[in-house]
């Protein structure tokens, strides 16, 4: 399972409240990613990190911020949650080996914004 | 532009063979991935193709034609547990992209007895 955990696994919150999702990995991977998955859209990249304090935007970054203060943790923050951010959020790491780079996913966080 | 197309849904019979197609148009190309995702679970890695041809891994095979922007995932001897969504993803290298993955919307496969 590439040693990835996400917390919380489920969350219900109200519009306008801040929310932080945590991704934790135990295998010292340099690259980490946050995706959201919605019906009819597939997986879309929100933000990614290529090292401690090194992050960049993905396809759907508006309304989200991230932080990576140590290798093992990548945090996704919704500063002021909106109903359009109701989604399933997946964290992923990139593993390099045997001539290829592969992304492996965490178990996901289901977020409902009321 | 970047676009990855795959059928939305497919149905097949237990024990049969099914082929799930994926076509892509991306700015750059450095590999195509297939993931399996059961309902309510995370995607799991199935296969990777970077060169033209067929890669076989047990009951699953994946094919790539870079000149045609086309791939397929072939599932043999279908089992009920193969009912899942299958996601096609392309690693798109272009200036500053860091080789991130672009995902198709997925194909929901239903295997019937």
Short mmCIF file of C-alpha atoms in Angstrom, two decimals:
data_model
loop_
_atom_site.label_atom_id
_atom_site.label_comp_id
_atom_site.label_asym_id
_atom_site.label_seq_id
_atom_site.Cartn_x
_atom_site.Cartn_y
_atom_site.Cartn_z
CA UNK A 1 0.00 0.00 0.00
CA UNK A 2 3.09 2.26 -0.28
CA UNK A 3 2.68 3.29 3.36
CA UNK A 4 0.18 6.10 2.74
CA UNK A 5 -2.47 7.12 5.23
CA UNK A 6 -5.01 9.92 5.05
CA UNK A 7 -6.89 11.61 7.86
CA UNK A 8 -9.67 12.08 8.45
CA UNK A 9 -11.26 9.40 6.30
CA UNK A 10 -14.66 11.06 6.45
CA UNK A 11 -15.64 14.61 7.29
CA UNK A 12 -18.82 16.66 7.25
CA UNK A 13 -18.43 20.42 7.54
CA UNK A 14 -20.35 23.59 6.91
CA UNK A 15 -19.86 26.16 4.18
CA UNK A 16 -17.34 28.81 5.16
CA UNK A 17 -15.39 26.73 7.65
CA UNK A 18 -11.71 25.89 7.20
CA UNK A 19 -10.79 22.26 6.64
CA UNK A 20 -7.39 20.57 6.63
CA UNK A 21 -6.77 17.11 5.25
CA UNK A 22 -3.59 15.25 6.08
CA UNK A 23 -1.57 12.81 4.00
CA UNK A 24 1.16 10.85 5.74
CA UNK A 25 3.74 8.57 4.14
CA UNK A 26 6.37 6.42 5.77
CA UNK A 27 8.73 5.66 2.87
CA UNK A 28 10.50 8.98 2.29
CA UNK A 29 9.04 9.64 -1.18
CA UNK A 30 9.95 13.00 -2.62
CA UNK A 31 6.81 13.60 -4.71
CA UNK A 32 3.34 13.81 -3.18
CA UNK A 33 0.03 14.76 -4.81
CA UNK A 34 -3.49 15.78 -3.91
CA UNK A 35 -6.34 14.83 -6.28
CA UNK A 36 -10.08 15.18 -6.13
CA UNK A 37 -12.46 12.73 -7.76
CA UNK A 38 -15.96 13.66 -8.82
CA UNK A 39 -18.53 11.82 -10.94
CA UNK A 40 -18.11 12.72 -14.59
CA UNK A 41 -14.70 14.28 -14.07
CA UNK A 42 -12.34 11.54 -13.06
CA UNK A 43 -9.25 12.31 -11.01
CA UNK A 44 -8.04 15.90 -11.16
CA UNK A 45 -4.80 17.22 -9.72
CA UNK A 46 -5.15 19.96 -7.09
CA UNK A 47 -1.57 20.55 -5.92
CA UNK A 48 1.61 18.58 -5.76
CA UNK A 49 4.91 18.72 -3.91
CA UNK A 50 8.38 17.81 -5.11
CA UNK A 51 10.13 18.26 -1.80
CA UNK A 52 9.93 19.91 1.60
CA UNK A 53 8.51 23.41 1.13
CA UNK A 54 8.38 22.85 -2.66
CA UNK A 55 4.85 22.84 -4.00
CA UNK A 56 3.05 23.76 -7.20
CA UNK A 57 -0.47 24.11 -8.53
CA UNK A 58 -2.37 21.52 -10.47
CA UNK A 59 -5.39 21.72 -12.72
CA UNK A 60 -7.97 22.67 -10.05
CA UNK A 61 -6.06 24.60 -7.38
CA UNK A 62 -8.47 27.51 -6.80
CA UNK A 63 -9.77 27.50 -3.22
CA UNK A 64 -7.06 25.15 -1.98
CA UNK A 65 -3.65 25.61 -0.38
CA UNK A 66 -1.03 23.07 0.63
CA UNK A 67 1.95 22.82 2.91
CA UNK A 68 4.81 20.40 3.26
CA UNK A 69 7.00 21.18 6.25
CA UNK A 70 8.45 17.66 6.48
CA UNK A 71 8.91 14.84 4.00
CA UNK A 72 6.28 12.56 5.46
CA UNK A 73 3.34 14.97 5.65
CA UNK A 74 1.47 16.84 2.91
CA UNK A 75 -1.46 18.96 4.09
CA UNK A 76 -4.35 20.19 1.96
CA UNK A 77 -6.33 23.15 3.32
CA UNK A 78 -9.67 24.49 2.21
CA UNK A 79 -9.55 28.01 3.67
CA UNK A 80 -13.31 28.51 3.43
CA UNK A 81 -15.11 25.38 2.33
CA UNK A 82 -17.82 25.60 -0.35
CA UNK A 83 -20.39 23.03 -1.44
CA UNK A 84 -18.51 22.64 -4.75
CA UNK A 85 -15.61 21.19 -2.75
CA UNK A 86 -17.70 18.23 -1.69
CA UNK A 87 -15.66 15.39 -3.16
CA UNK A 88 -13.43 12.43 -2.51
CA UNK A 89 -9.83 13.52 -1.98
CA UNK A 90 -6.94 11.19 -2.73
CA UNK A 91 -3.33 11.65 -1.82
CA UNK A 92 -0.66 9.92 -3.89
CA UNK A 93 3.07 9.41 -3.89
CA UNK A 94 5.41 8.80 -6.80
CA UNK A 95 7.63 5.77 -6.56
CA UNK A 96 10.60 5.44 -8.86
CA UNK A 97 12.16 2.12 -9.71
CA UNK A 98 12.82 -0.47 -12.43
CA UNK A 99 12.90 2.25 -15.07
CA UNK A 100 9.51 3.66 -14.37
CA UNK A 101 7.75 6.14 -12.15
CA UNK A 102 4.42 5.05 -10.71
CA UNK A 103 1.91 6.85 -8.53
CA UNK A 104 0.30 5.00 -5.63
CA UNK A 105 -2.76 6.29 -3.88
CA UNK A 106 -3.86 6.63 -0.29
CA UNK A 107 -7.28 5.35 0.86
CA UNK A 108 -9.06 8.68 0.30
CA UNK A 109 -11.02 11.19 2.35
CA UNK A 110 -14.73 11.73 1.75
CA UNK A 111 -15.63 15.37 2.39
CA UNK A 112 -19.19 16.68 2.52
CA UNK A 113 -19.67 20.45 2.69
CA UNK A 114 -23.18 21.42 3.73
CA UNK B 1 -4.91 20.58 -25.67
CA UNK B 2 -5.01 17.55 -23.44
CA UNK B 3 -7.73 14.95 -23.80
CA UNK B 4 -8.10 11.34 -22.78
CA UNK B 5 -11.14 9.38 -23.95
CA UNK B 6 -12.41 6.03 -22.79
CA UNK B 7 -15.89 4.47 -22.83
CA UNK B 8 -18.05 5.34 -19.84
CA UNK B 9 -19.44 1.87 -19.21
CA UNK B 10 -18.99 -1.69 -20.43
CA UNK B 11 -20.63 -4.99 -19.59
CA UNK B 12 -19.13 -8.44 -20.02
CA UNK B 13 -19.78 -12.02 -18.97
CA UNK B 14 -17.85 -14.00 -16.42
CA UNK B 15 -15.14 -16.08 -18.11
CA UNK B 16 -15.08 -13.91 -21.24
CA UNK B 17 -12.48 -11.46 -22.57
CA UNK B 18 -13.03 -7.70 -22.59
CA UNK B 19 -11.00 -4.90 -24.17
CA UNK B 20 -11.16 -1.37 -22.77
CA UNK B 21 -9.89 1.28 -25.17
CA UNK B 22 -8.24 4.60 -24.41
CA UNK B 23 -7.30 7.34 -26.87
CA UNK B 24 -5.27 10.36 -25.90
CA UNK B 25 -4.12 13.72 -27.18
CA UNK B 26 -1.51 15.40 -25.00
CA UNK B 27 1.19 18.03 -25.38
CA UNK B 28 3.89 15.49 -24.61
CA UNK B 29 3.98 11.80 -23.79
CA UNK B 30 6.11 9.81 -21.41
CA UNK B 31 4.10 6.77 -20.46
CA UNK B 32 0.58 5.46 -20.17
CA UNK B 33 -0.87 3.90 -17.03
CA UNK B 34 -3.90 1.78 -16.23
CA UNK B 35 -5.45 1.75 -12.77
CA UNK B 36 -8.26 -0.33 -11.32
CA UNK B 37 -10.67 1.25 -8.86
CA UNK B 38 -13.35 -0.70 -7.00
CA UNK B 39 -16.33 1.30 -5.80
CA UNK B 40 -15.52 3.28 -2.67
CA UNK B 41 -11.83 2.43 -2.80
CA UNK B 42 -8.60 4.02 -3.99
CA UNK B 43 -7.18 3.42 -7.48
CA UNK B 44 -4.63 0.63 -7.64
CA UNK B 45 -1.86 0.42 -10.24
CA UNK B 46 -2.30 -2.21 -12.95
CA UNK B 47 0.12 -1.53 -15.80
CA UNK B 48 2.52 0.85 -17.47
CA UNK B 49 3.47 1.23 -21.15
CA UNK B 50 6.03 3.64 -22.53
CA UNK B 51 7.03 1.78 -25.72
CA UNK B 52 4.76 0.44 -28.45
CA UNK B 53 3.52 -3.06 -28.00
CA UNK B 54 1.87 -5.41 -25.58
CA UNK B 55 2.71 -5.83 -21.91
CA UNK B 56 1.27 -8.95 -20.31
CA UNK B 57 0.75 -9.45 -16.61
CA UNK B 58 -1.29 -12.50 -15.73
CA UNK B 59 -4.89 -12.14 -16.87
CA UNK B 60 -4.33 -8.48 -17.72
CA UNK B 61 -2.50 -7.11 -20.77
CA UNK B 62 -2.01 -3.55 -21.92
CA UNK B 63 -1.19 -2.36 -25.43
CA UNK B 64 0.19 0.95 -26.65
CA UNK B 65 0.49 2.60 -30.05
CA UNK B 66 2.14 6.01 -29.67
CA UNK B 67 1.69 6.94 -33.33
CA UNK B 68 -2.06 6.44 -33.01
CA UNK B 69 -2.40 7.86 -29.48
CA UNK B 70 -4.14 4.64 -28.51
CA UNK B 71 -4.02 2.06 -25.77
CA UNK B 72 -6.17 -0.81 -24.61
CA UNK B 73 -6.45 -2.92 -21.50
CA UNK B 74 -7.34 -6.55 -22.13
CA UNK B 75 -8.85 -8.59 -19.34
CA UNK B 76 -9.05 -12.35 -19.86
CA UNK B 77 -11.02 -15.03 -18.00
CA UNK B 78 -13.18 -12.39 -16.40
CA UNK B 79 -14.14 -12.86 -12.78
CA UNK B 80 -16.87 -11.18 -10.81
CA UNK B 81 -14.21 -9.37 -8.78
CA UNK B 82 -13.06 -7.60 -11.96
CA UNK B 83 -16.19 -5.44 -11.75
CA UNK B 84 -14.62 -2.04 -11.18
CA UNK B 85 -13.71 1.20 -12.90
CA UNK B 86 -10.61 1.21 -15.04
CA UNK B 87 -8.71 4.48 -15.34
CA UNK B 88 -6.39 5.39 -18.19
CA UNK B 89 -3.73 8.01 -17.39
CA UNK B 90 -0.99 9.63 -19.44
CA UNK B 91 2.21 11.17 -18.11
CA UNK B 92 2.49 14.40 -20.01
CA UNK B 93 5.94 15.94 -20.15
CA UNK B 94 6.12 19.51 -21.29
CA UNK B 95 7.93 22.57 -20.01
CA UNK B 96 7.45 22.82 -16.25
CA UNK B 97 4.85 20.07 -15.97
CA UNK B 98 7.01 17.82 -13.78
CA UNK B 99 5.56 14.84 -15.62
CA UNK B 100 2.23 14.83 -13.84
CA UNK B 101 -0.49 12.33 -14.74
CA UNK B 102 -3.60 13.26 -16.67
CA UNK B 103 -6.50 10.88 -16.06
CA UNK B 104 -9.40 9.86 -18.24
CA UNK B 105 -12.84 9.72 -16.66
CA UNK B 106 -12.69 5.97 -16.27
CA UNK B 107 -14.61 3.00 -17.67
CA UNK B 108 -17.02 1.22 -15.36
CA UNK B 109 -16.93 -2.49 -16.11
CA UNK B 110 -19.73 -4.73 -14.92
CA UNK B 111 -19.11 -8.47 -15.03
CA UNK B 112 -22.27 -10.58 -15.08
CA UNK B 113 -22.64 -14.29 -14.33
#
